[in-house]
Short mmCIF file of C-alpha atoms in Angstrom, two decimals:
data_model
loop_
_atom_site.label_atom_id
_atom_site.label_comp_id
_atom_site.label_asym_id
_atom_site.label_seq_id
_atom_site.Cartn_x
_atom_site.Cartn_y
_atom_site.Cartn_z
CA UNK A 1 84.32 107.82 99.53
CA UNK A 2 85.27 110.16 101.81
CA UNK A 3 86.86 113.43 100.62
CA UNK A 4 90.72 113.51 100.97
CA UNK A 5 90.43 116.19 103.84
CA UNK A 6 88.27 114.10 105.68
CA UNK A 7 90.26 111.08 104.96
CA UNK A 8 93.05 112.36 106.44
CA UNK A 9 90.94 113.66 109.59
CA UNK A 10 89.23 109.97 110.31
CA UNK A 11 92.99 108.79 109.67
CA UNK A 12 94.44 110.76 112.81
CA UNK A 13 91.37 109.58 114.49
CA UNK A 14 91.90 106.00 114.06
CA UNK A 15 96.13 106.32 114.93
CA UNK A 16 95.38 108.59 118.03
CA UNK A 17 92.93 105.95 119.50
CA UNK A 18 96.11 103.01 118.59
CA UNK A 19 98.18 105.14 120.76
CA UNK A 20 100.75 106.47 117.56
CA UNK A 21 103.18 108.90 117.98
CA UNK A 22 102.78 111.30 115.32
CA UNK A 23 105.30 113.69 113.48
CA UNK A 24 103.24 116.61 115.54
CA UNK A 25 102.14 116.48 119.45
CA UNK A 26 98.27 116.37 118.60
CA UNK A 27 97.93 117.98 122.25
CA UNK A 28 99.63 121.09 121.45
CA UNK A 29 97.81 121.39 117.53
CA UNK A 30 94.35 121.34 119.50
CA UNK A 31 95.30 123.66 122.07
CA UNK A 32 96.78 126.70 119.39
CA UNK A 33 93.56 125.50 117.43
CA UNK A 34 91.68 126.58 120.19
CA UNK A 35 91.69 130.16 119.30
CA UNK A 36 91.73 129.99 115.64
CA UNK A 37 88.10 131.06 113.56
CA UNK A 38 86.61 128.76 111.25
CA UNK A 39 83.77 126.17 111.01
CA UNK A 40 84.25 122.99 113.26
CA UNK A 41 84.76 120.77 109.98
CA UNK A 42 87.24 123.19 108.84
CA UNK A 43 88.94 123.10 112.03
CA UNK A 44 89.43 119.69 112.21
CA UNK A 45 91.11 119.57 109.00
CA UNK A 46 93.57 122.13 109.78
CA UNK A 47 94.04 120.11 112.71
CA UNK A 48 94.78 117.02 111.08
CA UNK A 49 97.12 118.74 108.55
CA UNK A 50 99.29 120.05 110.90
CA UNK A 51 99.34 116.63 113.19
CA UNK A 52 100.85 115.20 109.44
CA UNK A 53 103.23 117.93 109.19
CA UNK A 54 105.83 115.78 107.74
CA UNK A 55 103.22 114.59 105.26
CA UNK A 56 103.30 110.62 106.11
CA UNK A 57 100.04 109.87 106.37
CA UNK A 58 98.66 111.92 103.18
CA UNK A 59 101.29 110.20 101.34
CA UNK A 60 100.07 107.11 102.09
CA UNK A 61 96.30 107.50 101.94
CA UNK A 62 97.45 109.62 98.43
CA UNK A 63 99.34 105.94 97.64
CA UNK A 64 96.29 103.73 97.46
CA UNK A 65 93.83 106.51 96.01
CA UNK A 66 96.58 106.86 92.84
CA UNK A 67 96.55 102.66 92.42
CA UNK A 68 93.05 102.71 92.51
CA UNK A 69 92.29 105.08 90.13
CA UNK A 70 94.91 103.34 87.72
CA UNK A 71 93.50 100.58 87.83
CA UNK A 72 89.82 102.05 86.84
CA UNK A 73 92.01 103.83 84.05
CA UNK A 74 94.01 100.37 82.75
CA UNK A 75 90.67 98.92 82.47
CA UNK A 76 89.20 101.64 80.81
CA UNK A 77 91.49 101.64 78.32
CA UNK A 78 91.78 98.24 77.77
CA UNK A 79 87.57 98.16 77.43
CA UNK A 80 88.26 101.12 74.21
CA UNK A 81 90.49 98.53 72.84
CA UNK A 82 88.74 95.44 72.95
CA UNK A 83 85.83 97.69 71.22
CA UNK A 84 88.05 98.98 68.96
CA UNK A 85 89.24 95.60 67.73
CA UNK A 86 85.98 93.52 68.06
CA UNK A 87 84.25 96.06 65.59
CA UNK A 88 87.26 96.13 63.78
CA UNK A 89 86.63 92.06 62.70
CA UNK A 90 83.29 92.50 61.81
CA UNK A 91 83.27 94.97 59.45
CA UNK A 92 86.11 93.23 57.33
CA UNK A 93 83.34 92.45 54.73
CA UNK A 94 82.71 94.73 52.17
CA UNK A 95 78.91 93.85 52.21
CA UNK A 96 77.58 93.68 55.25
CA UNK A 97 74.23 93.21 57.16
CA UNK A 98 73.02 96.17 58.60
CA UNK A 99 71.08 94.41 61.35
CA UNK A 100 73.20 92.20 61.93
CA UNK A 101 76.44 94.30 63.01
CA UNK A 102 73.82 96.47 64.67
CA UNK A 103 72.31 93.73 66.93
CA UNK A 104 76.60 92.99 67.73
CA UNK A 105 76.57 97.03 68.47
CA UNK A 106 73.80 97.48 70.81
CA UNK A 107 71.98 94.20 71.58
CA UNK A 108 74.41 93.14 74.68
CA UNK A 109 74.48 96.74 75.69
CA UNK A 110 70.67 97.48 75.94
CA UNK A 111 70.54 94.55 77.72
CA UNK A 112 72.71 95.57 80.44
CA UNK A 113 71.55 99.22 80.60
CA UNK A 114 67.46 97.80 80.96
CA UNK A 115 69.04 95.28 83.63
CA UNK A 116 71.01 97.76 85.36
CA UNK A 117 67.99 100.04 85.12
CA UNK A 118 65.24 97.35 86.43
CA UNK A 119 67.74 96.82 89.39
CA UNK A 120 68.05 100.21 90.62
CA UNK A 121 64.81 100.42 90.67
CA UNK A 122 64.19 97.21 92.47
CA UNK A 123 67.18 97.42 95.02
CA UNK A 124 66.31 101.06 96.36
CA UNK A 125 67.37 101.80 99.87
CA UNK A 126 69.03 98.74 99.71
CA UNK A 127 73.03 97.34 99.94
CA UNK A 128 73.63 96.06 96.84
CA UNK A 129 77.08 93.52 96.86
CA UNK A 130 80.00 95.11 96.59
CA UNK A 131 82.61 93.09 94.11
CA UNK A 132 84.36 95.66 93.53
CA UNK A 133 85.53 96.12 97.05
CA UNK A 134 86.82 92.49 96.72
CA UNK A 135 88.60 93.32 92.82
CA UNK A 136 90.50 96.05 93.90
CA UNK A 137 91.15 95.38 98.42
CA UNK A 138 93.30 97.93 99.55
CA UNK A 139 95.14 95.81 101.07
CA UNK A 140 95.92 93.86 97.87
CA UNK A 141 98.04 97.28 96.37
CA UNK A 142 99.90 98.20 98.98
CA UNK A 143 101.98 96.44 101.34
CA UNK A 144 103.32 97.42 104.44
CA UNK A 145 103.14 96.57 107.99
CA UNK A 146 103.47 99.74 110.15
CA UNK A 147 100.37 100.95 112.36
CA UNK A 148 99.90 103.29 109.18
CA UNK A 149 99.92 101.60 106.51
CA UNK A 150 97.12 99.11 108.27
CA UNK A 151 94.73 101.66 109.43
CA UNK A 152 94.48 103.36 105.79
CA UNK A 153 93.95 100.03 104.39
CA UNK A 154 91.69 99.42 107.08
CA UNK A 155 90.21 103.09 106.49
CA UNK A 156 89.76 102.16 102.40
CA UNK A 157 88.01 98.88 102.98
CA UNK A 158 85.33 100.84 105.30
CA UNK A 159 84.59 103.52 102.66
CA UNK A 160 84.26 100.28 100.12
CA UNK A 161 81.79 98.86 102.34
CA UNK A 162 79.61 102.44 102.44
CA UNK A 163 75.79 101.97 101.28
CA UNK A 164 76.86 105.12 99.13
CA UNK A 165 79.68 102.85 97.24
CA UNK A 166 76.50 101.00 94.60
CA UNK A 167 76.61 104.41 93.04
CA UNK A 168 80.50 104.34 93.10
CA UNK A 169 80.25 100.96 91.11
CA UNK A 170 77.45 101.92 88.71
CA UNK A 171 79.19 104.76 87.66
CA UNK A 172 82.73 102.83 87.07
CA UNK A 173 80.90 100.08 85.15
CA UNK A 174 78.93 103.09 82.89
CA UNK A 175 82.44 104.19 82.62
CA UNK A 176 83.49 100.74 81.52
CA UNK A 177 80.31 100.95 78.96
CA UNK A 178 81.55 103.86 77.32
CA UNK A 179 84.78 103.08 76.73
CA UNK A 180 83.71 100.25 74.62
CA UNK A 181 81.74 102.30 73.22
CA UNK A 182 83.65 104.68 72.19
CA UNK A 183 86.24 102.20 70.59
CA UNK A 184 83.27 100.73 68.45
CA UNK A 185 82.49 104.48 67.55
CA UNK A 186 86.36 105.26 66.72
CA UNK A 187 86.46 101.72 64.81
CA UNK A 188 83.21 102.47 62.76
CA UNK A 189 84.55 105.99 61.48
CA UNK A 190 88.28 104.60 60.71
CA UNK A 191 86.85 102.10 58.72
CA UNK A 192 84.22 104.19 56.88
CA UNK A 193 86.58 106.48 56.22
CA UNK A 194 89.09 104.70 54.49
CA UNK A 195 86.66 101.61 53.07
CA UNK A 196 83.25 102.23 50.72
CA UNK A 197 80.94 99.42 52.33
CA UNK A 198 77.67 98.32 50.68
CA UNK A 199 74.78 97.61 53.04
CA UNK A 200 72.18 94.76 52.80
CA UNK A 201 69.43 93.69 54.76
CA UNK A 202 67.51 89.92 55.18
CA UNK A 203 64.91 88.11 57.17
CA UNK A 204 62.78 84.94 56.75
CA UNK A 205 60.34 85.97 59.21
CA UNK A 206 59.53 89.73 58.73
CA UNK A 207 57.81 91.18 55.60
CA UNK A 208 59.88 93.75 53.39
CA UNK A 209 57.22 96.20 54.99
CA UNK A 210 58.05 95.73 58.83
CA UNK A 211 62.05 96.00 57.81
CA UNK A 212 60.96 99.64 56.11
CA UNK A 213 58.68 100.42 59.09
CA UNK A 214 61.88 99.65 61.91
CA UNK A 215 64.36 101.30 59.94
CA UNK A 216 62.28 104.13 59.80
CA UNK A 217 61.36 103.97 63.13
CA UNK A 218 65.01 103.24 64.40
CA UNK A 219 66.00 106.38 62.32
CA UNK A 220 63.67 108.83 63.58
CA UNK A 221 66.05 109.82 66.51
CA UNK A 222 69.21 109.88 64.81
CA UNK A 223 67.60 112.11 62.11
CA UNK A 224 66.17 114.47 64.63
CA UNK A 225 70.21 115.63 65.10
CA UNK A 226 71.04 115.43 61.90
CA UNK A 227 72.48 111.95 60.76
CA UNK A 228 71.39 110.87 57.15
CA UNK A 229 68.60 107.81 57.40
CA UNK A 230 67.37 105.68 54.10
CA UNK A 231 64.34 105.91 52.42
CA UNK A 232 61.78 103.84 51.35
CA UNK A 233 62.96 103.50 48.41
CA UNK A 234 67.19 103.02 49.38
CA UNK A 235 65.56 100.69 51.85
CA UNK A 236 63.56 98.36 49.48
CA UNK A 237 66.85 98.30 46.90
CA UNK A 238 69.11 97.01 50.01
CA UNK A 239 67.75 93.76 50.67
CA UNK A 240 70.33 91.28 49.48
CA UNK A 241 72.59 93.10 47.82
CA UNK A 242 75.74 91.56 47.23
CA UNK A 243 78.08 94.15 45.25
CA UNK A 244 78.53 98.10 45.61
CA UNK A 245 75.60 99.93 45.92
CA UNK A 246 75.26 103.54 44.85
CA UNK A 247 77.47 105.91 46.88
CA UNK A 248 74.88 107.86 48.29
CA UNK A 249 72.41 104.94 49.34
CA UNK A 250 75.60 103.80 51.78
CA UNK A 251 76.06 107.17 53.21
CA UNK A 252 72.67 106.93 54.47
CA UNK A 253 73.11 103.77 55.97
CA UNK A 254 76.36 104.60 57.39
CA UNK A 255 75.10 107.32 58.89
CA UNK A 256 71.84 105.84 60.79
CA UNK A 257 74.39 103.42 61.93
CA UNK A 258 76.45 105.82 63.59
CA UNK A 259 73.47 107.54 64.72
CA UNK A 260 72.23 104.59 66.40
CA UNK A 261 75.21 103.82 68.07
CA UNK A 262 75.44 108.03 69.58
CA UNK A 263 72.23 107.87 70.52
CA UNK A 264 70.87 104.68 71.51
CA UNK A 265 74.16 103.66 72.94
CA UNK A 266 76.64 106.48 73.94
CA UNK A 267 74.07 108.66 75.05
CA UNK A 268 71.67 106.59 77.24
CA UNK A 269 75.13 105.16 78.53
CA UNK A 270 76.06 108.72 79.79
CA UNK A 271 73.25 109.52 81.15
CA UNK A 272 73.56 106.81 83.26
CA UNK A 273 76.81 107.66 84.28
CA UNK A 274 75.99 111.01 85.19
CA UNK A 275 73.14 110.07 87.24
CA UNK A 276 75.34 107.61 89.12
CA UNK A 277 77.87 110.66 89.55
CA UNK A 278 75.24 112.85 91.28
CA UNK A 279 73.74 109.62 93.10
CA UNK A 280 77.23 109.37 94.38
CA UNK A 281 77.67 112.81 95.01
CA UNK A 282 74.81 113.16 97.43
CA UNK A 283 74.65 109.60 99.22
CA UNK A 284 78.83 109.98 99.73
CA UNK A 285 80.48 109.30 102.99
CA UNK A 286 80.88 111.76 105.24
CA UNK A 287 82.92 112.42 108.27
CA UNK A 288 80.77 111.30 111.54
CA UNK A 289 81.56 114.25 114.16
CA UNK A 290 79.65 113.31 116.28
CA UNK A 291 81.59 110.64 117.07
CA UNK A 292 83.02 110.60 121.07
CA UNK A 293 86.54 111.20 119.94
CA UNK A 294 85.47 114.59 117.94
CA UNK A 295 82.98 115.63 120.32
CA UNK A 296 85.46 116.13 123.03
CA UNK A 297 87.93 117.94 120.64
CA UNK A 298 84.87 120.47 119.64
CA UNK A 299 83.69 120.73 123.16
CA UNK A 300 86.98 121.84 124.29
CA UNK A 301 87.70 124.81 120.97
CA UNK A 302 84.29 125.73 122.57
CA UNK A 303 85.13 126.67 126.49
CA UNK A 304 85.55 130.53 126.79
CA UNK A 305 85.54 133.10 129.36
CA UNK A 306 81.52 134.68 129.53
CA UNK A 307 82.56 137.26 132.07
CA UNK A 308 86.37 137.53 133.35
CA UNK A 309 85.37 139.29 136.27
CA UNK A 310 83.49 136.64 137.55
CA UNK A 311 85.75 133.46 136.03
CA UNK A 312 87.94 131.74 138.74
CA UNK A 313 90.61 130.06 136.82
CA UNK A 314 91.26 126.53 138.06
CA UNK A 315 95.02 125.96 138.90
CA UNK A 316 97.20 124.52 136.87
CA UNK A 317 98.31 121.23 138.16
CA UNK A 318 101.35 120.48 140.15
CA UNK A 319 103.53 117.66 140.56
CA UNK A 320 104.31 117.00 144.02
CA UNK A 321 108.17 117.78 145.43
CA UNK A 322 110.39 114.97 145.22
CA UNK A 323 111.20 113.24 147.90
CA UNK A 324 115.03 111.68 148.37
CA UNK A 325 115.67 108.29 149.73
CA UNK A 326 119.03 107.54 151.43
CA UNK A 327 119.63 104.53 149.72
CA UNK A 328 121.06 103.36 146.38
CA UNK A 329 119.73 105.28 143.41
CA UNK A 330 119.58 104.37 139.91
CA UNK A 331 119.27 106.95 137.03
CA UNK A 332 118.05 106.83 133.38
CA UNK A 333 117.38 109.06 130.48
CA UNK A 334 114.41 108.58 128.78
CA UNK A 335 114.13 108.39 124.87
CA UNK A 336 116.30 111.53 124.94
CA UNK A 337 120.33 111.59 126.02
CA UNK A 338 121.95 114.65 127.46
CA UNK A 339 124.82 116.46 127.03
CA UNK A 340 125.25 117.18 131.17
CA UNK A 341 127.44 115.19 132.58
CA UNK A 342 126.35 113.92 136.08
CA UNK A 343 123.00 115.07 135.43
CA UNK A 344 121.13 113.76 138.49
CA UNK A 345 123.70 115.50 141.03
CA UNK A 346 121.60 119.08 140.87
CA UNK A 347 118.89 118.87 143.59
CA UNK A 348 120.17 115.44 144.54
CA UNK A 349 122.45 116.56 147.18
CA UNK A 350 121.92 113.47 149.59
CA UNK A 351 123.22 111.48 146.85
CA UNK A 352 126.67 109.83 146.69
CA UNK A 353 128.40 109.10 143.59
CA UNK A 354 129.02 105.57 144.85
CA UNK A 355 124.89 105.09 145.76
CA UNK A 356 124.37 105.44 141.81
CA UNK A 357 123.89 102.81 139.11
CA UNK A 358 123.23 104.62 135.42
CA UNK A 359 121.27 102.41 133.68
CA UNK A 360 121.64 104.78 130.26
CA UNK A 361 119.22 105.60 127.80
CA UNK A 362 115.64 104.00 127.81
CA UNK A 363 114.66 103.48 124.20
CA UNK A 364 112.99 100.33 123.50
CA UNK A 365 111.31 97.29 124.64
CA UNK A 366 114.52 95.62 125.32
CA UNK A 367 115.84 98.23 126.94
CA UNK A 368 112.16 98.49 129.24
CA UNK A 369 112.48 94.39 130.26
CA UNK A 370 116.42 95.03 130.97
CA UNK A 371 115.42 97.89 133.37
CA UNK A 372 112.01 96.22 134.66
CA UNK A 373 114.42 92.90 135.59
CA UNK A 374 116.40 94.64 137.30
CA UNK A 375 114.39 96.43 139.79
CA UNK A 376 112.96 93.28 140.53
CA UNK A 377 115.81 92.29 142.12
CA UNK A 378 117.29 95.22 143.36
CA UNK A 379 115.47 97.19 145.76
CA UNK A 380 116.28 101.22 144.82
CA UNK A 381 115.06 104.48 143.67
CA UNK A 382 114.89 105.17 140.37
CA UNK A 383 115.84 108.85 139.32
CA UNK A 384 114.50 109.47 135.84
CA UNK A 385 115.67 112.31 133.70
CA UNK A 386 113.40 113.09 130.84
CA UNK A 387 114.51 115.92 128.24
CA UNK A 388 112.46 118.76 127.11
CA UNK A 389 111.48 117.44 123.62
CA UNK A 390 110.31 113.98 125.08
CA UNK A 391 106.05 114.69 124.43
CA UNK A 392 103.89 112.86 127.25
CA UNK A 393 102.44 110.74 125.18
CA UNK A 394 100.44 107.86 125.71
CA UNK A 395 102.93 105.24 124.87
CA UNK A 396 105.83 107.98 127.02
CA UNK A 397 103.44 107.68 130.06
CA UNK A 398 102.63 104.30 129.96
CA UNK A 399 106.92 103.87 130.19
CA UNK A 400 106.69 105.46 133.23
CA UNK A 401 103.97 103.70 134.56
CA UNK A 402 105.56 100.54 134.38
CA UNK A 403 108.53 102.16 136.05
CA UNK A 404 106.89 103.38 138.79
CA UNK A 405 105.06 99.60 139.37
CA UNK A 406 108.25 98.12 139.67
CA UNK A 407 110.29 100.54 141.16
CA UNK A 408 110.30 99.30 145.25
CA UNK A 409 111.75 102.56 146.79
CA UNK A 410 110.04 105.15 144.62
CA UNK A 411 110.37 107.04 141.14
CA UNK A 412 111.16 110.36 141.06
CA UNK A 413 111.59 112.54 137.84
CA UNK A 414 114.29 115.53 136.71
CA UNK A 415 113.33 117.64 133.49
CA UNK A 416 115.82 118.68 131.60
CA UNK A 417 116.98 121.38 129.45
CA UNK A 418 118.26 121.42 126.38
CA UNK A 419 122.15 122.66 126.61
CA UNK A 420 123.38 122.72 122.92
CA UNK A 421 125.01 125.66 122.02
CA UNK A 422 123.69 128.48 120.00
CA UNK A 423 125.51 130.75 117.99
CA UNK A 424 126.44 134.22 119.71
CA UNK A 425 126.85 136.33 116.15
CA UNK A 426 123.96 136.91 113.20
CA UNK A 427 123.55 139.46 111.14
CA UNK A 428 120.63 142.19 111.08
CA UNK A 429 118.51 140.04 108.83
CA UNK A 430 118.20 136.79 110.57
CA UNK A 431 118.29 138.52 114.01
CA UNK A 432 114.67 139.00 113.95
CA UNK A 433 113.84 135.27 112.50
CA UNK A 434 116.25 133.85 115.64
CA UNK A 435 114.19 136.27 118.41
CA UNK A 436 110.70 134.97 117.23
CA UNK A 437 112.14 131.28 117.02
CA UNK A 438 113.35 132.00 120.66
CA UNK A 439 110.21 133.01 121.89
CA UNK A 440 107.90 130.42 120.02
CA UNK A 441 110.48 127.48 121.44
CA UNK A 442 110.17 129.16 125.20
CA UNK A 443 106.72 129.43 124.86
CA UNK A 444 105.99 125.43 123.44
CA UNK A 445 108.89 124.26 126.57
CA UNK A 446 106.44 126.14 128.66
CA UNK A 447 103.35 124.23 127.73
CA UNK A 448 105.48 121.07 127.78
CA UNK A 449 106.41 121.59 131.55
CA UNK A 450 102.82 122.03 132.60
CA UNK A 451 101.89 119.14 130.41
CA UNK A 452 104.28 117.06 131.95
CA UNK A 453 103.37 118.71 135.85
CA UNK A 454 100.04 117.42 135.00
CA UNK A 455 100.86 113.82 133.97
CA UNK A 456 103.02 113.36 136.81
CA UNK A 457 100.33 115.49 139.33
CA UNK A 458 97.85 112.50 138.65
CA UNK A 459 100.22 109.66 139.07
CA UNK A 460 101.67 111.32 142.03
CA UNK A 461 105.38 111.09 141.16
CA UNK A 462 108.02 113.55 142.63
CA UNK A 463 109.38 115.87 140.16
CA UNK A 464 112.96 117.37 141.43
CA UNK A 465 113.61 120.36 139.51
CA UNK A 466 113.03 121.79 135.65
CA UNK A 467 115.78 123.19 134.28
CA UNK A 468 115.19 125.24 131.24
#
C-alpha cells in the first residue's frame, strides 16, 4: 500500500480532478509552495497537508486503515485461540503418542508452508488472486456517501488490486500461521507445566530401528539449540507404554516436542513472514509523479527568473471595464451575503432603484434553476456581487458560466469587501499578532483579486469595481 503521506497526496489528486472544494484553496497552497526548498515528493506532501488543513480527508483515509488493521488483529487473535484450545483437547491423555500429536502439530502446517513455497516460486512476476481484497472491500467498513468518503474507498480498492499486494497477503496469512502457532506453543507449556505426561510410540509398518533413526534424526535440530532429545535407549523403552514413565525419559520427549514445534514450525513460519515483509517492502506502491496532474504542479515550483535583467514579466491579466446597460438590472450575491446595504449602487450610477430586482443570495442548485428560469423569461442584466472569501473555484466558475449563458443583456461582476468591524483597542502583546494577521489577510485578498481578474479576463465579463 501506499504510505499514508502519499495516500493523502493521490487523495487530493483524485478530489481536485472531481472538482471538490477543499477546506484550503489548492491554488494559493501551490503558489506559497512555490518558493519553499525541499525534494519534489516532499513538496507535494506538504502540499497536500495543508490543502487538508482541517484534517478531513486524513481522518478518513486514517478510518479505513484502523478497521483494516483490526480486523487482521481480531483474526489473529482468534487464530492463537483456536490453537490454544485445539492442542488443549489433545493432550487431555495422560499417555500420549508422540507421533501422533506431532503429525496434528506440524503435518497441516508443512503442508501449507511447501505449498505456499512451490507457488511463489511458480507464480513469479505474476498477479496472483487477490481474496483478500474481496474479505475485507473498503467499501464494506465504512459507509458514507460524500465525494470523500467514495474516492478513499475507491483509493483502498486500487492499492488492493497492486501486483505488490501477493506479498501483502503472504505475509498476513504467515501472520495467521503464527498465531496458531504460538497458541499450540502456549498450550503445550501450560499443560506440561502443570501435568507429568508419559510418552509412547507405535507403528505396524516401520521397524523399532527406523522409529530410533527419525527420532534421532527429527532431534538433531532441536538439540543443536539446546532442547533435551531421547536416546536410544529412552527411545526403545517408549514404545507402548501405557503408565508413567520415568521422570526424566518424559522431559526428553517433552522437550524434542517443543523443539520441533520452535523450529520446524515457528521458525520456518517467520522466516516466511519476514521475507514477505521485505518482498512487500520493495515491490510497494508508490506514488506515480509522473502522472499529468503532478507534472504540471512540478513544472510550475520549477519556473524561475535566469537573469532579471533580461526577464520581461508577462502582465497580469485584466478583466475588462464593465459596461452599464440602461435597462432593468437584477443583482445577486454569490455564496457570500454582505453587510452593505444597496450594494450594487457604487459605480452603478445609471442605475435606478426602481430598474432593480434582488434576486438574494445564490447558494445552491435550487437557488441556480430559480435564477436560470428567470432570465429566461426576463430579458436584463445581471449585476453579480461576489465577496472576497468566495475562491474561483471550478464549481464557483462554472456558476458563473451558466449565468453568463443565460443572462440576455449581459453579466457584469462587483467584488466586494469585507466590512465587519474590527476592534480599535489591544494591548501591547497581541498588537503585533493583529499587524502580521493584517498583512497576511491583505496580501491573500490581493492574490484573490488577480485570481478572480484572471477568471473573468478569459470569459470576458465586466468587472465594476473591487472594493477592499
Amino acid at each position: 500500500m501506499l504510505s499514508p503521506q502519499d495516500q493523502l497526496t493521490e487523495l487530493v489528486r483524485t478530489l481536485e480532478t472531481q472538482q471538490h472544494v477543499f477546506a484550503t484553496d489548492p491554488l494559493l497552497i501551490t503558489e506559497k509552495l512555490q518558493g519553499e526548498d525541499g525534494k519534489p515528493i516532499q513538496k507535494l506532501h506538504r502540499r497536500a497537508s495543508r490543502i487538508d488543513s482541517n484534517g478531513a480527508l486524513a481522518q478518513v483515509l486514517g478510518k479505513i486503515d484502523g478497521r483494516i488493521k483490526g480486523i487482521m488483529i481480531v483474526m489473529s487473535v482468534v487464530w492463537c485461540i483456536s490453537g490454544f484450545l485445539g492442542l488443549f483437547t489433545l493432550l487431555q491423555a495422560n499417555v500420549v503418542n508422540f507421533f501422533y500429536v506431532l503429525v496434528c502439530l506440524l503435518g497441516f502446517h508443512t503442508i501449507m508452508l511447501l505449498g505456499w513455497l512451490a507457488m511463489t516460486l511458480i507464480n513469479q512476476g505474476k498477479q496472483s488472486s487477490n481474496w483478500f481484497a474481496s474479505f475485507v472491500s473498503p467499501s464494506y467498513l465504512i459507509r458514507g456517501k460524500d465525494d470523500v468518503t467514495k474516492a478513499a474507498v475507491n483509493l483502498y480498492e486500487r492499492q488492493l488490486q497492486h501486483s505488490g499486494m501477493r506479498w501483502y497477503l503472504g505475509r498476513f496469512s504467515h501472520q495467521l500461521w503464527l498465531a496458531t502457532l504460538t497458541g499450540m506453543l502456549l498450550a503445550i507449556v501450560f499443560l506440561l507445566v502443570v501435568r507429568q505426561y508419559s510418552f509412547s510410540w507405535e507403528s505396524t509398518l516401520l521397524s523399532d530401528q527406523a522409529l530410533i533413526t527419525l527420532t534421532q534424526v527429527l532431534g538433531w535440530l532441536p538439540s543443536m539449540v539446546g532442547f533435551g532429545v531421547p536416546d536410544s535407549t529412552a527411545i526403545a523403552q517408549s514404545r507402548l507404554v501405557t503408565d508413567a514413565m520415568p521422570l526424566s525419559v518424559a522431559r526428553q520427549w517433552a522437550g524434542l516436542l517443543v523443539g520441533s514445534l520452535l523450529m520446524y514450525g515457528i521458525v520456518p513460519r517467520a522466516i516466511a513472514w519476514a521475507f514477505c515483509a521485505l518482498m512487500f517492502r520493495c515491490k510497494k506502491m508508490r506514488l506515480d509523479i509522473k502522472l499529468p496532474y503532478y507534472q504540471k504542479i512540478l513544472n510550475f515550483w520549477q519556473r524561475h527568473v535566469v537573469d532579471a535583467d533580461d526577464f520581461n514579466e508577462a502582465p497580469a491579466p485584466v478583466a475588462p471595464k464593465a459596461t452599464v446597460s440602461a435597462g432593468k438590472k437584477l443583482v445577486a450575491l454569490l455564496e457570500y451575503p454582505t453587510e452593505q446595504d444597496n450594494w450594487w449602487q457604487s459605480g452603478l450610477d445609471n442605475t435606478l432603484a426602481g430598474d432593480v430586482e434582488n434576486f438574494g443570495i445564490l447558494d445552491d442548485r435550487d437557488d441556480m434553476a430559480r435564477l436560470k428560469t428567470y432570465l429566461d423569461s426576463h430579458p436584463v442584466q445581471v449585476v453579480l456581487g461576489i465577496h472576497n472569501k468566495a475562491l474561483p473555484d471550478r464549481g464557483t466558475l462554472r456558476k458563473l458560466d451558466q449565468i453568463a449563458s443565460h443572462a440576455t443583456e449581459g453579466l457584469i461582476v462587483k467584488l466586494l469587501r469585507d466590512t465587519r468591524p474590527t476592534a480599535n483597542h489591544v494591548n501591547n502583546e497581541t498588537s503585533n499578532i493583529a499587524n502580521a494577521s493584517a498583512s497576511q489577510q491583505v496580501e491573500n485578498q490581493g492574490v484573490r483579486y488577480q485570481q478572480w481578474q484572471t477568471a473573468l479576463s478569459a470569459r470576458k465579463i465586466g468587472l465594476v469595481n473591487a472594493e477592499g
